[in-house]
């Protein structure tokens, strides 16, 4: 439903490679969802490069919430699953409206990247850990038992052992059902590529391994229903 991005995170080439965010018109989203529903598809995934930016370039600026709600209504026999969301998209209104759709899959993948505020700021992310955790609390309030997943970059330039420890503590607090964890990868042409404090590959790999160990523990807890 969307391509491109205008967030310009310090580590990412997407805005340069794909351009700014461009959205599929609402009518097309609805018609495509209805077509797939009529053809008997059991699950439809709403995805894009950054679906939380959906609609800002369209007439009337329809919100991601409105777009997702319309897709759910257009495909009542299919389960609607969401792609990655920016945590700032998750508001009371977002949760209240979407919780009315019983065919919305109770799985939300939130883009985290770091559990340390200093690192998030260096990454040019648009939220802090307090805002992220508020999104976690809202989703669990409106969708009891939902699966929350996230992605994480380990070894970003300037990340210290204390910053890494703060991230591990934060992901434990969130209690994710699963995570995608990556060592930071330099991309020429991005601001992060020129930042001081580049971590050695061995450090990045170790930190990713330590984070994955925590993620595996949380996954087992989720599967046991604890």
Coordinates of C-alpha atoms in Angstrom, one line a residue:
X1 CA 0.0 0.0 0.0
X2 CA 3.0 2.3 0.2
X3 CA 6.6 2.8 -1.0
X4 CA 9.5 5.0 -0.1
X5 CA 10.2 6.8 3.1
X6 CA 11.0 10.3 4.4
X7 CA 12.2 9.5 7.9
X8 CA 15.9 9.7 6.9
X9 CA 17.2 7.4 9.7
X10 CA 20.9 7.8 10.0
X11 CA 21.7 4.2 8.9
X12 CA 19.3 3.8 6.0
X13 CA 19.5 4.4 2.2
X14 CA 15.9 3.9 1.4
X15 CA 14.9 7.6 1.0
X16 CA 17.8 8.0 -1.4
X17 CA 17.1 4.7 -3.3
X18 CA 13.3 4.7 -3.4
X19 CA 12.4 8.3 -2.9
X20 CA 9.8 9.8 -0.5
X21 CA 6.7 8.0 0.7
X22 CA 4.0 7.3 -2.0
X23 CA 0.7 5.8 -1.0
X24 CA -1.8 3.6 -2.9
X25 CA -5.2 5.4 -3.1
X26 CA -7.8 4.2 -0.5
X27 CA -10.2 3.1 -3.2
X28 CA -7.5 0.8 -4.7
X29 CA -6.7 -0.6 -1.2
X30 CA -10.4 -1.5 -0.7
X31 CA -10.9 -3.0 -4.2
X32 CA -7.7 -5.1 -3.9
X33 CA -8.7 -6.4 -0.5
X34 CA -12.2 -7.2 -1.7
X35 CA -10.8 -9.0 -4.8
X36 CA -8.5 -11.2 -2.7
X37 CA -11.3 -11.9 -0.3
X38 CA -13.6 -12.9 -3.1
X39 CA -10.9 -15.2 -4.5
X40 CA -10.7 -17.1 -1.2
X41 CA -7.5 -15.9 0.2
X42 CA -7.4 -16.6 4.0
X43 CA -4.8 -14.0 5.0
X44 CA -3.9 -10.6 3.5
X45 CA -0.8 -8.7 4.6
X46 CA -0.8 -4.9 4.5
X47 CA 2.7 -3.9 3.9
X48 CA 5.0 -1.3 2.5
X49 CA 8.4 0.3 3.2
X50 CA 6.9 2.5 6.0
X51 CA 3.1 2.0 6.2
X52 CA 2.9 4.4 9.1
X53 CA 3.5 7.2 6.6
X54 CA 0.5 6.1 4.6
X55 CA -1.8 8.8 3.3
X56 CA 0.2 12.0 3.8
X57 CA 0.6 12.4 0.1
X58 CA -3.1 11.6 -0.8
X59 CA -6.0 14.1 -1.1
X60 CA -7.5 14.5 2.3
X61 CA -4.5 12.7 3.9
X62 CA -6.3 9.5 5.0
X63 CA -4.6 8.0 8.1
X64 CA -3.1 4.5 8.3
X65 CA -5.8 3.7 10.8
X66 CA -8.5 4.6 8.2
X67 CA -6.7 2.6 5.5
X68 CA -6.4 -0.5 7.7
X69 CA -10.0 -0.3 8.9
X70 CA -11.2 0.0 5.3
X71 CA -9.2 -3.1 4.3
X72 CA -10.6 -5.1 7.2
X73 CA -14.1 -4.1 6.2
X74 CA -13.5 -4.9 2.5
X75 CA -12.2 -8.4 3.3
X76 CA -14.4 -9.8 6.1
X77 CA -13.5 -13.5 5.5
X78 CA -9.7 -12.9 5.4
X79 CA -7.4 -12.4 8.3
X80 CA -5.7 -9.0 7.9
X81 CA -2.1 -8.9 9.1
X82 CA 0.0 -5.7 9.4
X83 CA 3.5 -5.1 8.4
X84 CA 6.0 -3.1 10.4
X85 CA 4.6 -0.1 12.3
X86 CA 6.3 3.0 13.7
X87 CA 5.4 3.1 17.4
X88 CA 4.2 6.7 17.2
X89 CA 1.3 5.4 15.0
X90 CA -0.1 3.4 17.9
X91 CA -2.5 5.8 19.7
X92 CA -5.7 5.3 21.7
X93 CA -7.7 6.1 18.5
X94 CA -5.6 3.6 16.4
X95 CA -6.2 0.8 19.0
X96 CA -9.9 1.7 19.7
X97 CA -10.9 1.7 16.0
X98 CA -8.9 -1.4 14.9
X99 CA -9.9 -3.4 17.9
X100 CA -13.5 -3.4 16.5
X101 CA -12.3 -5.5 13.5
X102 CA -12.3 -9.2 14.6
X103 CA -10.5 -10.2 11.4
X104 CA -7.4 -8.1 12.3
X105 CA -4.6 -10.5 13.3
X106 CA -3.5 -9.7 16.9
X107 CA 0.2 -9.5 15.9
X108 CA 1.9 -6.1 15.8
X109 CA 5.5 -5.6 14.6
X110 CA 6.9 -2.4 16.0
X111 CA 10.1 -0.9 14.7
X112 CA 12.4 -0.5 17.7
X113 CA 16.1 -0.6 16.5
X114 CA 17.5 0.3 20.0
X115 CA 16.3 0.3 23.6
X116 CA 18.6 3.2 24.5
X117 CA 17.5 6.8 24.1
X118 CA 20.9 8.1 23.3
X119 CA 21.3 5.6 20.4
X120 CA 17.7 6.2 19.1
X121 CA 18.6 10.0 18.9
X122 CA 21.8 9.2 17.1
X123 CA 19.9 7.0 14.7
X124 CA 17.5 9.9 14.0
X125 CA 14.5 7.9 15.1
X126 CA 11.4 9.8 15.9
X127 CA 10.5 8.4 19.3
X128 CA 12.1 7.5 22.6
X129 CA 11.8 4.4 24.8
X130 CA 9.0 6.0 26.9
X131 CA 6.9 6.6 23.8
X132 CA 7.7 3.1 22.5
X133 CA 6.6 1.5 25.8
X134 CA 3.4 3.5 25.8
X135 CA 2.6 1.9 22.4
X136 CA 3.3 -1.6 23.9
X137 CA 1.0 -0.9 26.8
X138 CA -1.8 0.4 24.5
X139 CA -1.7 -2.6 22.3
X140 CA -1.8 -5.0 25.2
X141 CA -4.7 -3.1 26.7
X142 CA -6.9 -3.2 23.6
X143 CA -5.6 -6.6 22.2
X144 CA -5.2 -8.8 25.2
X145 CA -2.8 -11.7 24.5
X146 CA -1.5 -10.1 21.3
X147 CA 1.9 -11.0 19.9
X148 CA 4.3 -8.1 19.8
X149 CA 7.5 -8.4 17.8
X150 CA 10.3 -5.9 17.0
X151 CA 13.5 -5.5 15.1
X152 CA 16.8 -4.4 16.7
X153 CA 20.2 -3.1 15.4
X154 CA 23.2 -4.0 17.6
X155 CA 26.5 -2.1 17.6
X156 CA 25.4 1.2 16.1
X157 CA 28.2 3.7 16.0
X158 CA 28.9 5.2 19.4
X159 CA 26.9 2.5 21.2
X160 CA 28.7 1.7 24.5
X161 CA 28.5 -1.4 26.7
X162 CA 26.2 0.6 29.0
X163 CA 23.9 1.5 26.0
X164 CA 23.8 -2.2 25.0
X165 CA 22.9 -3.2 28.6
X166 CA 20.1 -0.6 28.6
X167 CA 18.8 -2.1 25.4
X168 CA 18.7 -5.6 26.8
X169 CA 16.9 -4.4 29.9
X170 CA 14.4 -2.6 27.8
X171 CA 13.5 -5.5 25.5
X172 CA 13.0 -7.7 28.6
X173 CA 10.6 -5.0 29.9
X174 CA 8.7 -5.2 26.7
X175 CA 8.5 -9.0 26.6
X176 CA 8.4 -9.5 22.9
X177 CA 7.0 -12.7 21.4
X178 CA 9.8 -12.7 18.8
X179 CA 12.5 -10.3 17.4
X180 CA 14.6 -9.7 14.3
X181 CA 18.1 -8.9 15.5
X182 CA 20.9 -7.6 13.2
X183 CA 24.5 -6.4 13.7
X184 CA 24.8 -2.8 12.4
X185 CA 25.8 -2.8 8.8
X186 CA 27.6 0.2 7.3
X187 CA 26.0 1.8 4.2
X188 CA 28.2 4.3 2.3
X189 CA 26.3 7.5 1.7
X190 CA 24.4 7.4 5.0
X191 CA 25.2 9.7 8.0
X192 CA 26.0 6.7 10.2
X193 CA 28.8 5.6 7.9
X194 CA 30.8 8.7 8.8
X195 CA 30.0 8.7 12.5
X196 CA 32.8 8.2 15.0
X197 CA 32.8 5.2 17.4
X198 CA 32.3 2.5 14.8
X199 CA 32.1 -0.9 16.6
X200 CA 34.3 -3.8 15.6
X201 CA 32.6 -6.7 13.9
X202 CA 33.3 -9.0 16.8
X203 CA 31.6 -6.5 19.2
X204 CA 28.6 -6.2 17.0
X205 CA 28.2 -10.0 16.6
X206 CA 28.6 -10.5 20.4
X207 CA 26.0 -7.9 21.2
X208 CA 23.6 -9.4 18.6
X209 CA 24.1 -12.8 20.1
X210 CA 23.4 -11.6 23.6
X211 CA 20.2 -9.8 22.4
X212 CA 19.2 -13.0 20.6
X213 CA 19.6 -15.0 23.7
X214 CA 17.2 -12.7 25.5
X215 CA 14.8 -12.8 22.5
X216 CA 14.8 -16.6 22.6
X217 CA 13.9 -16.6 26.3
X218 CA 11.0 -14.2 25.7
X219 CA 9.8 -16.3 22.7
X220 CA 9.7 -19.4 24.9
X221 CA 7.8 -17.5 27.6
X222 CA 5.3 -16.2 25.0
X223 CA 4.7 -19.7 23.6
X224 CA 4.2 -21.0 27.1
X225 CA 1.6 -18.3 27.7
X226 CA 3.5 -16.8 30.6

